[in-house]
GROMACS .gro file of C-alpha atoms in nm:
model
  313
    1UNK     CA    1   4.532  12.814  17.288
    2UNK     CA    2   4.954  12.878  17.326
    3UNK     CA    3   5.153  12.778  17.035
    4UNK     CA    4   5.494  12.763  17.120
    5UNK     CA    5   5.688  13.024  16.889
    6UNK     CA    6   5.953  12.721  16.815
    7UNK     CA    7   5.744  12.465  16.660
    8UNK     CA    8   5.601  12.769  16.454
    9UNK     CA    9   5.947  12.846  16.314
   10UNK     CA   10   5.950  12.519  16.186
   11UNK     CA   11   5.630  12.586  15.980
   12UNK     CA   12   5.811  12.924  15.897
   13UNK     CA   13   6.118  12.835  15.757
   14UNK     CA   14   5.952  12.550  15.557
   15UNK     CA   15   5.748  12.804  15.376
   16UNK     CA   16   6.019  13.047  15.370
   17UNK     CA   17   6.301  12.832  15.226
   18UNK     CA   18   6.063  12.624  15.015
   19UNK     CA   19   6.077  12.254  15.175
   20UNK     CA   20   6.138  12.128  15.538
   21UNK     CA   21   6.498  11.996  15.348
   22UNK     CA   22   6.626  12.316  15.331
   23UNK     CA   23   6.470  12.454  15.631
   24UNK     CA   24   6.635  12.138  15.818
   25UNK     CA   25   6.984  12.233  15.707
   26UNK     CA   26   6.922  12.647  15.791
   27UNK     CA   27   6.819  12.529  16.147
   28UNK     CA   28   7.032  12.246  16.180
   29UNK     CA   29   6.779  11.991  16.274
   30UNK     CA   30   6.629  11.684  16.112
   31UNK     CA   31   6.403  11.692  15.845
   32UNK     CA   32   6.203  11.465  16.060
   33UNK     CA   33   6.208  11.674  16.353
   34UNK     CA   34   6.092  11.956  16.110
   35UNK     CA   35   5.771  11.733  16.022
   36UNK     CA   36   5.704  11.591  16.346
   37UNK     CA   37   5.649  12.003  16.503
   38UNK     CA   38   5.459  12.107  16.213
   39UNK     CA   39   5.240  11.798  16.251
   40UNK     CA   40   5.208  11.849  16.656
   41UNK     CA   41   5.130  12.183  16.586
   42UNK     CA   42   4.834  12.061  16.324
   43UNK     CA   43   4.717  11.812  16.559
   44UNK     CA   44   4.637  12.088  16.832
   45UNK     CA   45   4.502  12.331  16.601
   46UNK     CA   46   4.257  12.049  16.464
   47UNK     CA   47   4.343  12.194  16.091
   48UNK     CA   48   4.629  12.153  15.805
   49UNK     CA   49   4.833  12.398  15.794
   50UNK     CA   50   4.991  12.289  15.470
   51UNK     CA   51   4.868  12.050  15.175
   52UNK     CA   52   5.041  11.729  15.237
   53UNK     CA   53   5.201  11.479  14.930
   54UNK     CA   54   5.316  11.799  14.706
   55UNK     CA   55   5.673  11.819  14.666
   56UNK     CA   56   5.703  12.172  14.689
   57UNK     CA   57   5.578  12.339  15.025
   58UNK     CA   58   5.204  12.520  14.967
   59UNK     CA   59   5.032  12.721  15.238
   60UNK     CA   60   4.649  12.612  15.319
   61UNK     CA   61   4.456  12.973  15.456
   62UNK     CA   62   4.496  12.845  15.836
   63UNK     CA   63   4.863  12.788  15.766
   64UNK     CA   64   4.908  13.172  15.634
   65UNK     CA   65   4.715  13.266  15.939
   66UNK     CA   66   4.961  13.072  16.141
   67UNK     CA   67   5.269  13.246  15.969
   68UNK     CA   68   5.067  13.607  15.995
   69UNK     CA   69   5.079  13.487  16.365
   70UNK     CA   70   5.423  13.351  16.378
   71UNK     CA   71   5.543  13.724  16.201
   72UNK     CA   72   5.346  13.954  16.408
   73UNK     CA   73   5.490  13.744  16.782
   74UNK     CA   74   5.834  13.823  16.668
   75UNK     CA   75   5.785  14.148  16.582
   76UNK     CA   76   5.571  14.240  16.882
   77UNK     CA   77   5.875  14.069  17.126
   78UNK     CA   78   6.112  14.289  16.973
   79UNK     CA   79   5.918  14.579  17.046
   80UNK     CA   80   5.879  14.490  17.408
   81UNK     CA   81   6.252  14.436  17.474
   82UNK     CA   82   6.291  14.775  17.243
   83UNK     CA   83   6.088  14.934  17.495
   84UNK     CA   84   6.203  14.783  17.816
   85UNK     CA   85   6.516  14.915  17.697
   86UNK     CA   86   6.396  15.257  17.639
   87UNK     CA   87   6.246  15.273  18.003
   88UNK     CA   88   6.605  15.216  18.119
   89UNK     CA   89   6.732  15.471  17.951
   90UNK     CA   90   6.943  15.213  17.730
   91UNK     CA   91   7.026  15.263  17.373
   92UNK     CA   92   7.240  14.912  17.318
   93UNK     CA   93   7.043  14.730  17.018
   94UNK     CA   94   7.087  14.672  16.616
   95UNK     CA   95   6.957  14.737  16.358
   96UNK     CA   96   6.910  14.547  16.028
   97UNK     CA   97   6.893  14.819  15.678
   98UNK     CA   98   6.914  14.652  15.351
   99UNK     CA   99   6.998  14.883  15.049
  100UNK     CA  100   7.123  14.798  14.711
  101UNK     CA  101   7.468  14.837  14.611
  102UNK     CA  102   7.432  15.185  14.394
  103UNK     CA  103   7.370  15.345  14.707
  104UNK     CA  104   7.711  15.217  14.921
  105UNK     CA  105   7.849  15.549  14.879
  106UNK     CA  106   8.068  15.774  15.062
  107UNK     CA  107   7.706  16.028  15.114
  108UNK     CA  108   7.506  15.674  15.297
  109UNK     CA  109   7.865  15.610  15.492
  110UNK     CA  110   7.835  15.961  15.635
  111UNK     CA  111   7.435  15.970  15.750
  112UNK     CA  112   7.506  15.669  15.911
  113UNK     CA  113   7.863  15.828  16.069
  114UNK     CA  114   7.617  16.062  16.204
  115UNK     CA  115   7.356  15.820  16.300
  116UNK     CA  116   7.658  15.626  16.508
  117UNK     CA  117   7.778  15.994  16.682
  118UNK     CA  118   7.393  16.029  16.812
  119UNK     CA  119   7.367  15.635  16.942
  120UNK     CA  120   7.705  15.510  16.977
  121UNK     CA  121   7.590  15.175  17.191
  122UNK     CA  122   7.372  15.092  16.876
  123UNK     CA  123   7.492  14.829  16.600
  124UNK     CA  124   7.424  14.908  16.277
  125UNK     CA  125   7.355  14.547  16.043
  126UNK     CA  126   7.382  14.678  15.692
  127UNK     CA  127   7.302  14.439  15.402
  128UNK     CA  128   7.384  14.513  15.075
  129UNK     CA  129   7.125  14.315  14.787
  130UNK     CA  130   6.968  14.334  14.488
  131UNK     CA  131   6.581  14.532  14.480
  132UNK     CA  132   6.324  14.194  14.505
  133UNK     CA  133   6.600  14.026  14.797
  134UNK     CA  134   6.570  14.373  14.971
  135UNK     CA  135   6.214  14.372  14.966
  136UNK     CA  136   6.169  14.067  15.103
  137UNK     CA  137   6.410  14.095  15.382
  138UNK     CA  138   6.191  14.431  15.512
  139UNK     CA  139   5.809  14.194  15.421
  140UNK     CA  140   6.010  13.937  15.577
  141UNK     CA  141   6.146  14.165  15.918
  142UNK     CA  142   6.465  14.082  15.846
  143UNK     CA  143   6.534  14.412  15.778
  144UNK     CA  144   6.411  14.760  15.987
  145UNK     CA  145   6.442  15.020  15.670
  146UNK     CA  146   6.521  14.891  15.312
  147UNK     CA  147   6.635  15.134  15.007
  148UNK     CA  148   6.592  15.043  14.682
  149UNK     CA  149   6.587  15.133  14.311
  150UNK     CA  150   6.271  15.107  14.162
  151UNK     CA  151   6.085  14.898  14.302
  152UNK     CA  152   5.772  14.751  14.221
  153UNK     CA  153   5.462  14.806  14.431
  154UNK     CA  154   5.492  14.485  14.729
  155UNK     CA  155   5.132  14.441  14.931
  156UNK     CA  156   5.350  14.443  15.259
  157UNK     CA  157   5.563  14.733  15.205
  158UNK     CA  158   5.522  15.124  15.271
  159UNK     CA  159   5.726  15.339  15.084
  160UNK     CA  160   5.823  15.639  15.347
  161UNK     CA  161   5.927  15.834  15.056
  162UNK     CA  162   5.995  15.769  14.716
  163UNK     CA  163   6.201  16.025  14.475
  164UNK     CA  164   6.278  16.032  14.073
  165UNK     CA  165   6.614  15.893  14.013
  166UNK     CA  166   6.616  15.839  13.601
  167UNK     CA  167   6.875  15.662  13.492
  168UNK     CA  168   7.168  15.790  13.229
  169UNK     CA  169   7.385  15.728  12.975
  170UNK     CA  170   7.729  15.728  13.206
  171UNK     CA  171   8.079  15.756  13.027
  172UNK     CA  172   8.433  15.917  13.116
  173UNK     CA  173   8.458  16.244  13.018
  174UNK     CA  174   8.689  16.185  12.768
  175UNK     CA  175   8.415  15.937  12.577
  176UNK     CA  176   8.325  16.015  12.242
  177UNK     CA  177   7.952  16.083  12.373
  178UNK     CA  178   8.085  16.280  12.679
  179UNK     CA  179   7.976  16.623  12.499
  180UNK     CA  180   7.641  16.514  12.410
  181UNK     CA  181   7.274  16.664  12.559
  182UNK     CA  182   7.111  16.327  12.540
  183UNK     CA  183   7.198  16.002  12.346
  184UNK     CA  184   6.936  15.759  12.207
  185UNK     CA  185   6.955  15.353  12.260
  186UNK     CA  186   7.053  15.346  11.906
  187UNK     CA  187   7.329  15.540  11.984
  188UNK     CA  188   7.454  15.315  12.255
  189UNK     CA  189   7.461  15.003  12.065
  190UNK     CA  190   7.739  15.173  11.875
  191UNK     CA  191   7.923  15.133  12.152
  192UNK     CA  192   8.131  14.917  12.404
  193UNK     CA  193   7.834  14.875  12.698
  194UNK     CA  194   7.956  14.746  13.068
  195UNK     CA  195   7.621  14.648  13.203
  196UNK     CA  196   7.507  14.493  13.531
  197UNK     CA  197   7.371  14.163  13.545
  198UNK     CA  198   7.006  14.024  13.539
  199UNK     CA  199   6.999  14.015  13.963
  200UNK     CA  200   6.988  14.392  13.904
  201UNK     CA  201   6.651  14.602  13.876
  202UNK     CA  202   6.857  14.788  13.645
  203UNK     CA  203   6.902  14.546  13.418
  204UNK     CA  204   6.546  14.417  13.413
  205UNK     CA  205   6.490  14.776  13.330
  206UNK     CA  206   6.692  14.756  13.050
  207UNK     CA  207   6.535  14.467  12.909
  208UNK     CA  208   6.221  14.651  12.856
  209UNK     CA  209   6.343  14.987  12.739
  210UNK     CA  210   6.497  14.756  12.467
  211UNK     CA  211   6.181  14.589  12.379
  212UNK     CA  212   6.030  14.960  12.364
  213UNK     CA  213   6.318  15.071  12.165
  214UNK     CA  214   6.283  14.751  11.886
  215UNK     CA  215   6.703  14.731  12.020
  216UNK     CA  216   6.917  14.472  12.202
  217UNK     CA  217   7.189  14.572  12.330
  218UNK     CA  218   7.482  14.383  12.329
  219UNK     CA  219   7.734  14.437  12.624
  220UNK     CA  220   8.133  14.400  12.576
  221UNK     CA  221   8.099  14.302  12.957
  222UNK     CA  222   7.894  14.190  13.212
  223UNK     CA  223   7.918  14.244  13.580
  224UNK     CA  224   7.739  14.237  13.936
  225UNK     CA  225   7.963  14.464  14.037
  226UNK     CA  226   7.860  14.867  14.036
  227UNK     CA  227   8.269  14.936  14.134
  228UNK     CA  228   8.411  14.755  13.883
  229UNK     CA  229   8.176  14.871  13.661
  230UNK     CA  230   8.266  15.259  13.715
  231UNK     CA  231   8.623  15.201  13.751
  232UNK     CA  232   8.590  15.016  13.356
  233UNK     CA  233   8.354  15.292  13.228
  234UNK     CA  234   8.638  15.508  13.348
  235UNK     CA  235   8.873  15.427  13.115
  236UNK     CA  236   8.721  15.595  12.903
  237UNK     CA  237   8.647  15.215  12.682
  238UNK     CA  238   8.303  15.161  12.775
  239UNK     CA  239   7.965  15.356  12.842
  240UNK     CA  240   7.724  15.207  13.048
  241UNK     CA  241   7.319  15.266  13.243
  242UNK     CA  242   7.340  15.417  13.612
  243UNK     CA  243   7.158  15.673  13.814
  244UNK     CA  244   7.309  15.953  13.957
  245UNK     CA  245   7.374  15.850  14.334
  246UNK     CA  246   7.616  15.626  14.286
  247UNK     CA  247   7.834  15.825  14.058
  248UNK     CA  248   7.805  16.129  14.254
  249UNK     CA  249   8.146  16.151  14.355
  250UNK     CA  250   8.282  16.031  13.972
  251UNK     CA  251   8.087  16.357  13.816
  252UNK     CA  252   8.183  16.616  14.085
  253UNK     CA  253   8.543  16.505  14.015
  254UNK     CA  254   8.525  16.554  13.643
  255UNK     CA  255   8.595  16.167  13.604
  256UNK     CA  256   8.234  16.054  13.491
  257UNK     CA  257   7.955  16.215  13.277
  258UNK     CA  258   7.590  16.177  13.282
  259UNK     CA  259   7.391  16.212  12.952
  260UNK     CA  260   7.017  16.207  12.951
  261UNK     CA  261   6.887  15.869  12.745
  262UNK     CA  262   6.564  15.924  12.536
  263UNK     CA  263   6.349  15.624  12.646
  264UNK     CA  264   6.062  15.657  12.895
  265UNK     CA  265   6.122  15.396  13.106
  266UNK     CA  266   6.510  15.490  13.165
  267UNK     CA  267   6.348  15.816  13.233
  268UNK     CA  268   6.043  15.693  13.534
  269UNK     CA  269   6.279  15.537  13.709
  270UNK     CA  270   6.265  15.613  14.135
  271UNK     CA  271   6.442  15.577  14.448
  272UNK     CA  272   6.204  15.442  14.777
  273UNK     CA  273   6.250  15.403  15.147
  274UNK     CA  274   6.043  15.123  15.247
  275UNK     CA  275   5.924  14.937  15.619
  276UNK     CA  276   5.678  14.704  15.664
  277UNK     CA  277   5.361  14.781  15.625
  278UNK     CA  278   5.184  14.770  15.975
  279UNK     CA  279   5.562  14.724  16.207
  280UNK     CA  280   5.574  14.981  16.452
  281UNK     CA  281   5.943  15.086  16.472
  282UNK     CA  282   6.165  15.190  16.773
  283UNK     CA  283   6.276  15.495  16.865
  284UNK     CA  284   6.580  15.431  16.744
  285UNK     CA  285   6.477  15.299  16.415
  286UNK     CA  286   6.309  15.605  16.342
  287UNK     CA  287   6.549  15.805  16.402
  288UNK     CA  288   6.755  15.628  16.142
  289UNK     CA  289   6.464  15.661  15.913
  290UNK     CA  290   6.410  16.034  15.928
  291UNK     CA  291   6.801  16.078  15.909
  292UNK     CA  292   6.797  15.870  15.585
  293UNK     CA  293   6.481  16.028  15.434
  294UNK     CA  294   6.656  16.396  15.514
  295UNK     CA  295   6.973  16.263  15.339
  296UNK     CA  296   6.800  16.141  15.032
  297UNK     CA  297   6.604  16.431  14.922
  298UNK     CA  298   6.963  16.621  14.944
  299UNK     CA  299   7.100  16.356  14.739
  300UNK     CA  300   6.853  16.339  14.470
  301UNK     CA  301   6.797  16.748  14.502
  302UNK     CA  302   7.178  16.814  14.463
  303UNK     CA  303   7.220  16.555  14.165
  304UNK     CA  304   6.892  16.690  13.988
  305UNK     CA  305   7.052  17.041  14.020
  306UNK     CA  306   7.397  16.902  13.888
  307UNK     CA  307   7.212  16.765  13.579
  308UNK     CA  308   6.993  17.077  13.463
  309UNK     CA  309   7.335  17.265  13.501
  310UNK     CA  310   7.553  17.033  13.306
  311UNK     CA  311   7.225  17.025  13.047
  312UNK     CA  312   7.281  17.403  13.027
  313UNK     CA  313   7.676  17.435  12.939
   0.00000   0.00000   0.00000
């Protein structure tokens, strides 16, 4: 039996999007059009493929099937044009990375300068989210390669590689905790915090090193912005919570400072490189992989060696 790949879309962005109302306006089409497909497609199958008269949309196990199904077609035409393409000796294709915003730095922008030297006829899609909407877009194959910050173990994800990245007290050098070995939480409420927002794993991070800590901290400003939020702590006005990566370039210019928190889970924190769990990349895609994968353990290498030498002044 051949399900057209269309009328399983419908079905796909239903349960993606969370009713056929929103999946109607992402594809454009009526919401009745939406419900007529996924009902044809029921009808052939002999079986629901979702529980009908809820208002929200709900899977039944042949509809998951159908959306395994619907996931793995997609993926496997990709890798058949990816191929064909290969066989003709032809390099002209994208491809999607998702990474969170800490690691938009000048270190990514040159692996991927690289990357773009060894296939030039290759476009590079680069999305820039929070951790959970990265995951999803890799589970999801909307995305080849996602990096993220801590993140939490996902049933469809493989981590490639994942690397301690703990995160610190950051200030301006000219901050009254600047000289310090390591600060407590206690220590930070003293003083004007620029934090990132809830969408950030960070933050959520936060939230329970202050419930271990007995502490809430109470931010002079809030942000979703990791630039603005360096450029403010730069001032020397405010201290804030960041990992190394993305204030690399602030520290080896004597502009930022790092300082070691004592809570545990500021201090477990990671950095992964994750694909789905079963997607057999292209050629191309793992070469981007292994390029990013080399990069990263330099990264987090050269930053851990920066911090056990600025420990030891």
């Amino acid at each position: 039996m051949a399900i057209p790949s269309h009328k399983l879309q419908y079905l796909y962005e239903t349960y993606k999007r969370g009713s056929m109302r929103s999946a109607s306006e992402h594809l454009g089409v009526a919401v009745s059009s939406i419900s007529r497909q996924i009902s044809q497609v029921e009808a052939e199958l002999g079986i629901p493929l979702i529980e009908h008269g809820r208002r929200s949309v709900k899977l039944t196990e042949a509809g998951k099937l159908a959306i395994d199904y619907y996931r793995n077609t997609a993926v496997h035409q990709s890798q058949f044009v990816e191929q064909l393409r290969d066989l003709k000796d032809s390099r002209t294709g994208r491809i999607d990375l998702a990474v969170g915003e800490g690691f938009v730095t000048q270190a990514l922008s040159e692996t991927l300068a690289l990357f773009n030297a060894r296939f030039p006829t290759l476009t590079l899609s680069v999305q820039v989210g929070g951790t959970n909407s990265i995951a999803e877009r890799v589970a999801d194959d909307e995305a080849h390669i996602g990096l993220v910050f801590d993140g939490k173990p996902h049933d469809r994800l493989t981590a490639r590689i994942t690397l301690p990245q703990p995160l610190y007290c950051v200030v301006s050098t000219r901050h009254k905790l600047a000289m310090r070995s390591s600060v407590a939480m206690s220590e930070m409420a003293e003083h004007s915090l620029c934090l990132l927002n809830d969408r950030f794993r960070i933050r959520q991070l936060l939230s329970e090193a202050e419930a271990e800590a007995g502490l809430l901290l109470t931010p002079a400003m809030v942000t979703d912005s990791i630039g603005l939020m360096k450029a403010s702590v730069a001032t020397g006005k405010f201290a804030t919570l960041l990992p190394t990566l993305p204030i690399s370039a602030e520290v080896s210019d004597g502009i930022l400072v790092a300082i070691p928190v004592e809570n545990q889970t500021l201090t477990r924190t990671t950095v992964s490189l994750v694909t789905r769990s079963g997607r057999q990349l292209p050629k191309s895609v793992l070469a981007l992989l292994t390029m990013i994968e080399g990069a990263l353990k330099r990264w987090t290498a050269l930053d851990a060696g920066a911090m056990a030498q600025e420990g030891g002044d």
